[in-house]
mmCIF file of C-alpha atoms in Angstrom:
data_model
loop_
_atom_site.group_PDB
_atom_site.id
_atom_site.type_symbol
_atom_site.label_atom_id
_atom_site.label_comp_id
_atom_site.label_asym_id
_atom_site.label_seq_id
_atom_site.Cartn_x
_atom_site.Cartn_y
_atom_site.Cartn_z
ATOM 1 C CA GLY A 1322 23.646 33.893 79.956
ATOM 2 C CA ASP A 1323 26.498 36.526 78.938
ATOM 3 C CA SER A 1324 25.724 37.368 75.304
ATOM 4 C CA VAL A 1325 27.225 40.325 72.955
ATOM 5 C CA THR A 1326 24.916 41.946 70.427
ATOM 6 C CA GLN A 1327 25.818 43.638 67.209
ATOM 7 C CA MET A 1328 25.429 45.933 64.737
ATOM 8 C CA GLU A 1329 24.148 43.809 61.798
ATOM 9 C CA GLY A 1330 25.725 44.281 58.410
ATOM 10 C CA PRO A 1331 27.181 45.276 55.819
ATOM 11 C CA VAL A 1332 28.372 48.737 55.998
ATOM 12 C CA THR A 1333 29.855 50.150 53.401
ATOM 13 C CA LEU A 1334 32.019 53.975 53.446
ATOM 14 C CA SER A 1335 33.912 55.936 51.317
ATOM 15 C CA GLU A 1336 37.523 56.746 52.878
ATOM 16 C CA GLU A 1337 38.403 58.559 55.079
ATOM 17 C CA ALA A 1338 34.714 58.809 56.130
ATOM 18 C CA PHE A 1339 33.544 58.677 59.876
ATOM 19 C CA LEU A 1340 33.139 54.536 61.633
ATOM 20 C CA THR A 1341 31.125 53.266 64.502
ATOM 21 C CA ILE A 1342 30.159 49.841 64.833
ATOM 22 C CA ASN A 1343 27.495 48.867 68.458
ATOM 23 C CA CYS A 1344 28.297 46.666 70.569
ATOM 24 C CA THR A 1345 25.816 45.746 73.466
ATOM 25 C CA TYR A 1346 26.291 42.977 76.321
ATOM 26 C CA THR A 1347 24.759 41.021 78.559
ATOM 27 C CA ALA A 1348 26.619 39.728 81.088
ATOM 28 C CA THR A 1349 27.198 38.860 85.476
ATOM 29 C CA GLY A 1350 30.266 40.029 86.744
ATOM 30 C CA TYR A 1351 32.256 42.313 85.833
ATOM 31 C CA PRO A 1352 33.965 41.001 81.866
ATOM 32 C CA SER A 1353 36.655 42.132 80.018
ATOM 33 C CA LEU A 1354 35.394 43.836 76.897
ATOM 34 C CA PHE A 1355 37.680 43.152 73.196
ATOM 35 C CA TRP A 1356 37.524 43.582 69.745
ATOM 36 C CA TYR A 1357 38.098 41.441 67.766
ATOM 37 C CA VAL A 1358 39.614 41.935 63.210
ATOM 38 C CA GLN A 1359 39.148 39.144 60.871
ATOM 39 C CA TYR A 1360 40.442 39.620 57.047
ATOM 40 C CA PRO A 1361 39.730 37.551 54.599
ATOM 41 C CA GLY A 1362 40.498 34.479 54.140
ATOM 42 C CA GLU A 1363 42.697 34.628 58.383
ATOM 43 C CA GLY A 1364 41.641 34.009 62.125
ATOM 44 C CA LEU A 1365 40.793 36.673 64.494
ATOM 45 C CA GLN A 1366 43.575 39.755 65.346
ATOM 46 C CA LEU A 1367 42.446 41.589 68.350
ATOM 47 C CA LEU A 1368 42.078 45.594 67.885
ATOM 48 C CA LEU A 1369 41.506 46.203 70.910
ATOM 49 C CA LYS A 1370 40.714 45.890 74.676
ATOM 50 C CA ALA A 1371 38.746 47.292 78.090
ATOM 51 C CA THR A 1372 38.949 45.406 80.880
ATOM 52 C CA LYS A 1373 36.966 47.882 83.422
ATOM 53 C CA ALA A 1374 34.872 50.220 83.173
ATOM 54 C CA ASP A 1375 35.358 54.033 81.836
ATOM 55 C CA ASP A 1376 38.642 51.496 80.066
ATOM 56 C CA LYS A 1377 39.225 53.415 76.593
ATOM 57 C CA GLY A 1378 41.207 50.810 74.783
ATOM 58 C CA SER A 1379 42.483 52.070 70.962
ATOM 59 C CA ASN A 1380 44.522 50.817 68.394
ATOM 60 C CA LYS A 1381 45.831 51.693 64.587
ATOM 61 C CA GLY A 1382 43.406 55.010 64.895
ATOM 62 C CA PHE A 1383 39.945 52.393 66.331
ATOM 63 C CA GLU A 1384 39.013 53.146 69.726
ATOM 64 C CA ALA A 1385 36.207 52.052 72.546
ATOM 65 C CA THR A 1386 34.977 53.027 75.487
ATOM 66 C CA TYR A 1387 33.136 50.092 78.529
ATOM 67 C CA ARG A 1388 30.776 51.889 79.013
ATOM 68 C CA LYS A 1389 28.935 50.235 82.309
ATOM 69 C CA GLU A 1390 26.416 52.587 82.592
ATOM 70 C CA THR A 1391 24.149 51.373 79.072
ATOM 71 C CA THR A 1392 26.300 48.026 78.426
ATOM 72 C CA SER A 1393 28.109 48.748 75.451
ATOM 73 C CA PHE A 1394 31.216 48.166 73.951
ATOM 74 C CA HIS A 1395 30.912 50.651 69.902
ATOM 75 C CA LEU A 1396 33.910 51.003 68.078
ATOM 76 C CA GLU A 1397 35.175 54.035 66.431
ATOM 77 C CA LYS A 1398 37.315 55.006 64.371
ATOM 78 C CA GLY A 1399 37.792 58.572 62.592
ATOM 79 C CA SER A 1400 38.453 58.297 59.267
ATOM 80 C CA VAL A 1401 38.194 54.986 57.715
ATOM 81 C CA GLN A 1402 41.186 53.248 55.150
ATOM 82 C CA VAL A 1403 40.515 50.864 52.173
ATOM 83 C CA SER A 1404 42.589 48.599 54.435
ATOM 84 C CA ASP A 1405 40.354 48.527 57.051
ATOM 85 C CA SER A 1406 37.594 46.531 54.925
ATOM 86 C CA ALA A 1407 36.936 43.633 56.625
ATOM 87 C CA VAL A 1408 34.731 41.580 59.321
ATOM 88 C CA TYR A 1409 34.413 43.274 62.992
ATOM 89 C CA PHE A 1410 33.896 41.150 65.830
ATOM 90 C CA CYS A 1411 32.794 42.405 68.836
ATOM 91 C CA ALA A 1412 33.946 40.259 72.729
ATOM 92 C CA LEU A 1413 33.038 39.133 76.201
ATOM 93 C CA SER A 1414 34.804 37.336 78.390
ATOM 94 C CA SER A 1415 33.096 36.119 80.866
ATOM 95 C CA SER A 1416 32.921 34.649 84.536
ATOM 96 C CA ARG A 1417 33.045 31.924 83.804
ATOM 97 C CA ASN A 1418 35.786 31.163 81.566
ATOM 98 C CA GLN A 1419 33.731 30.919 78.682
ATOM 99 C CA PHE A 1420 34.346 33.094 75.510
ATOM 100 C CA TYR A 1421 31.578 34.866 73.404
ATOM 101 C CA PHE A 1422 31.314 36.814 70.179
ATOM 102 C CA GLY A 1423 28.850 39.113 68.535
ATOM 103 C CA THR A 1424 28.054 37.988 64.599
ATOM 104 C CA GLY A 1425 30.417 39.904 63.260
ATOM 105 C CA THR A 1426 29.425 43.387 61.351
ATOM 106 C CA SER A 1427 31.789 43.440 57.633
ATOM 107 C CA LEU A 1428 32.983 46.264 56.471
ATOM 108 C CA THR A 1429 33.621 47.514 53.396
ATOM 109 C CA VAL A 1430 35.362 50.840 52.606
ATOM 110 C CA ILE A 1431 35.337 52.101 49.288
ATOM 111 C CA PRO A 1432 37.872 55.068 47.052
ATOM 112 C CA GLU B 1418 57.485 32.540 65.800
ATOM 113 C CA ALA B 1419 54.736 33.117 67.863
ATOM 114 C CA GLN B 1420 51.667 31.317 66.640
ATOM 115 C CA VAL B 1421 48.376 28.380 66.882
ATOM 116 C CA THR B 1422 48.579 26.173 63.331
ATOM 117 C CA GLN B 1423 46.219 23.953 63.151
ATOM 118 C CA ASN B 1424 45.523 21.115 59.955
ATOM 119 C CA PRO B 1425 44.482 20.017 57.866
ATOM 120 C CA ARG B 1426 42.893 23.872 56.365
ATOM 121 C CA TYR B 1427 40.641 22.114 54.599
ATOM 122 C CA LEU B 1428 39.153 18.691 54.848
ATOM 123 C CA ILE B 1429 35.474 17.064 52.708
ATOM 124 C CA THR B 1430 34.625 14.210 55.016
ATOM 125 C CA VAL B 1431 31.291 12.496 54.856
ATOM 126 C CA THR B 1432 28.798 11.257 57.422
ATOM 127 C CA GLY B 1433 29.967 9.747 60.473
ATOM 128 C CA LYS B 1434 33.668 9.268 59.348
ATOM 129 C CA LYS B 1435 35.804 9.460 62.357
ATOM 130 C CA LEU B 1436 38.708 12.638 61.800
ATOM 131 C CA THR B 1437 40.270 15.044 64.034
ATOM 132 C CA VAL B 1438 41.531 17.961 64.149
ATOM 133 C CA THR B 1439 44.927 18.990 65.397
ATOM 134 C CA CYS B 1440 45.580 22.350 67.043
ATOM 135 C CA SER B 1441 49.276 23.879 68.073
ATOM 136 C CA GLN B 1442 50.781 26.669 69.826
ATOM 137 C CA ASN B 1443 54.559 27.494 71.055
ATOM 138 C CA MET B 1444 53.531 30.105 72.971
ATOM 139 C CA ASN B 1445 53.554 28.102 76.377
ATOM 140 C CA HIS B 1446 49.703 29.155 76.835
ATOM 141 C CA GLU B 1447 47.355 27.355 79.109
ATOM 142 C CA TYR B 1448 43.872 28.777 77.689
ATOM 143 C CA MET B 1449 43.136 26.586 75.442
ATOM 144 C CA SER B 1450 39.828 27.184 73.172
ATOM 145 C CA TRP B 1451 37.912 25.978 70.068
ATOM 146 C CA TYR B 1452 35.847 28.173 68.093
ATOM 147 C CA ARG B 1453 33.172 27.655 65.025
ATOM 148 C CA GLN B 1454 31.963 29.995 62.829
ATOM 149 C CA ASP B 1455 28.802 29.946 60.904
ATOM 150 C CA PRO B 1456 27.910 32.559 58.171
ATOM 151 C CA GLY B 1457 25.448 35.219 60.405
ATOM 152 C CA LEU B 1458 25.843 32.959 64.310
ATOM 153 C CA GLY B 1459 30.119 34.214 64.637
ATOM 154 C CA LEU B 1460 31.623 32.529 66.787
ATOM 155 C CA ARG B 1461 30.278 29.990 69.197
ATOM 156 C CA GLN B 1462 33.078 28.303 71.218
ATOM 157 C CA ILE B 1463 32.820 24.691 71.633
ATOM 158 C CA TYR B 1464 35.171 23.475 74.472
ATOM 159 C CA TYR B 1465 37.842 24.799 76.104
ATOM 160 C CA SER B 1466 40.669 23.810 78.218
ATOM 161 C CA MET B 1467 42.131 25.944 81.158
ATOM 162 C CA ASN B 1468 45.324 23.709 81.115
ATOM 163 C CA VAL B 1469 46.308 20.342 80.875
ATOM 164 C CA GLU B 1470 43.722 17.726 81.496
ATOM 165 C CA VAL B 1471 41.546 20.407 82.317
ATOM 166 C CA THR B 1472 38.617 20.855 79.733
ATOM 167 C CA ASP B 1473 35.463 21.835 80.045
ATOM 168 C CA LYS B 1474 32.068 22.150 77.607
ATOM 169 C CA GLY B 1475 31.520 26.112 75.275
ATOM 170 C CA ASP B 1476 27.827 26.755 73.837
ATOM 171 C CA VAL B 1477 27.566 24.507 71.606
ATOM 172 C CA PRO B 1478 29.852 21.127 73.004
ATOM 173 C CA GLU B 1479 27.548 18.546 71.454
ATOM 174 C CA GLY B 1480 28.684 16.335 68.386
ATOM 175 C CA TYR B 1481 32.783 16.669 69.275
ATOM 176 C CA LYS B 1482 35.015 15.573 72.243
ATOM 177 C CA VAL B 1483 38.923 17.235 72.997
ATOM 178 C CA SER B 1484 42.185 16.202 74.361
ATOM 179 C CA ARG B 1485 44.576 18.125 76.765
ATOM 180 C CA LYS B 1486 47.282 15.379 77.463
ATOM 181 C CA GLU B 1487 49.675 17.832 76.590
ATOM 182 C CA LYS B 1488 50.611 21.862 77.051
ATOM 183 C CA ARG B 1489 50.792 22.565 73.540
ATOM 184 C CA ASN B 1490 48.002 20.632 72.020
ATOM 185 C CA PHE B 1491 44.823 20.491 71.848
ATOM 186 C CA PRO B 1492 42.962 18.252 69.319
ATOM 187 C CA LEU B 1493 38.977 18.074 67.847
ATOM 188 C CA ILE B 1494 37.721 15.202 67.729
ATOM 189 C CA LEU B 1495 34.387 14.562 65.293
ATOM 190 C CA GLU B 1496 33.570 10.950 66.114
ATOM 191 C CA SER B 1497 30.772 10.451 63.926
ATOM 192 C CA PRO B 1498 30.886 14.163 61.662
ATOM 193 C CA SER B 1499 27.173 15.477 60.394
ATOM 194 C CA PRO B 1500 26.446 17.396 57.465
ATOM 195 C CA ASN B 1501 25.634 20.557 60.524
ATOM 196 C CA GLN B 1502 29.068 20.402 61.578
ATOM 197 C CA THR B 1503 30.455 22.039 58.271
ATOM 198 C CA SER B 1504 31.671 24.943 58.804
ATOM 199 C CA LEU B 1505 34.861 27.004 59.725
ATOM 200 C CA TYR B 1506 36.729 26.380 62.869
ATOM 201 C CA PHE B 1507 39.319 28.241 64.575
ATOM 202 C CA CYS B 1508 41.946 27.133 67.549
ATOM 203 C CA ALA B 1509 42.741 29.935 69.822
ATOM 204 C CA SER B 1510 44.952 30.241 72.244
ATOM 205 C CA SER B 1511 46.360 32.537 75.851
ATOM 206 C CA LEU B 1512 49.083 32.826 78.081
ATOM 207 C CA VAL B 1513 45.392 32.749 80.884
ATOM 208 C CA PRO B 1514 41.935 32.396 81.136
ATOM 209 C CA PRO B 1515 39.831 35.115 79.617
ATOM 210 C CA GLY B 1516 39.413 38.067 81.812
ATOM 211 C CA VAL B 1517 41.829 37.268 84.634
ATOM 212 C CA ALA B 1518 44.080 39.771 85.076
ATOM 213 C CA GLY B 1519 44.202 42.071 81.756
ATOM 214 C CA THR B 1520 46.431 39.507 80.133
ATOM 215 C CA ASP B 1521 43.944 37.017 78.347
ATOM 216 C CA THR B 1522 44.572 38.127 74.331
ATOM 217 C CA GLN B 1523 43.603 35.009 72.544
ATOM 218 C CA TYR B 1524 45.187 34.281 69.291
ATOM 219 C CA PHE B 1525 43.921 32.312 67.198
ATOM 220 C CA GLY B 1526 44.795 29.759 64.140
ATOM 221 C CA PRO B 1527 43.759 30.562 60.656
ATOM 222 C CA GLY B 1528 41.407 27.914 60.700
ATOM 223 C CA THR B 1529 40.052 24.752 59.422
ATOM 224 C CA ARG B 1530 37.457 24.690 56.848
ATOM 225 C CA LEU B 1531 35.401 20.966 57.536
ATOM 226 C CA THR B 1532 32.346 19.889 54.600
ATOM 227 C CA VAL B 1533 30.506 17.065 56.250
ATOM 228 C CA LEU B 1534 28.859 15.644 52.941
#
């Protein structure tokens, strides 16, 4: 079945460091891919998305490219800030109208 | 303000005592969904609804029921809660189902933390 595998955390980085969180997926058909962010005590918010192969989603300095050949959607940011500390979830929407999330990666950015 | 609301936000109950968690959205969204979030497991979809009177099982539907009598409301019902249903629950909605026409951003409620003793 469809699934998302996400890099284990937690991840701790210094401010202005480069961030990569790996995400790979298994799906039939052509899913849309998403990154959601969850700040402490809150629900999830959409960070970025891509709906077809080679699309690049971007928002707030974060980027991810939909790579069909490697079934990946890695999240990157060139220079993280303390305010980026949160839990990040990779997700896909399946052809069966369902949604699948990865297990989440906790990021802590220290000044 | 466009939002998804859930009630209650926190609930402690005992095994076997029926409960309902309400979810409401004010965005005229067709698609609504319930998830549970557990440490190390991420979010798992319990049930979803494509529109009024149309519901379907997600990955972990056992022990849960839902109904969609009105477009804005999608309550989650636990007829006989058990301790393994202790979790953080999220309701979400989107204009159209996931993957349709690229306009399927889900909006999440603030969550309901349920403890079943």
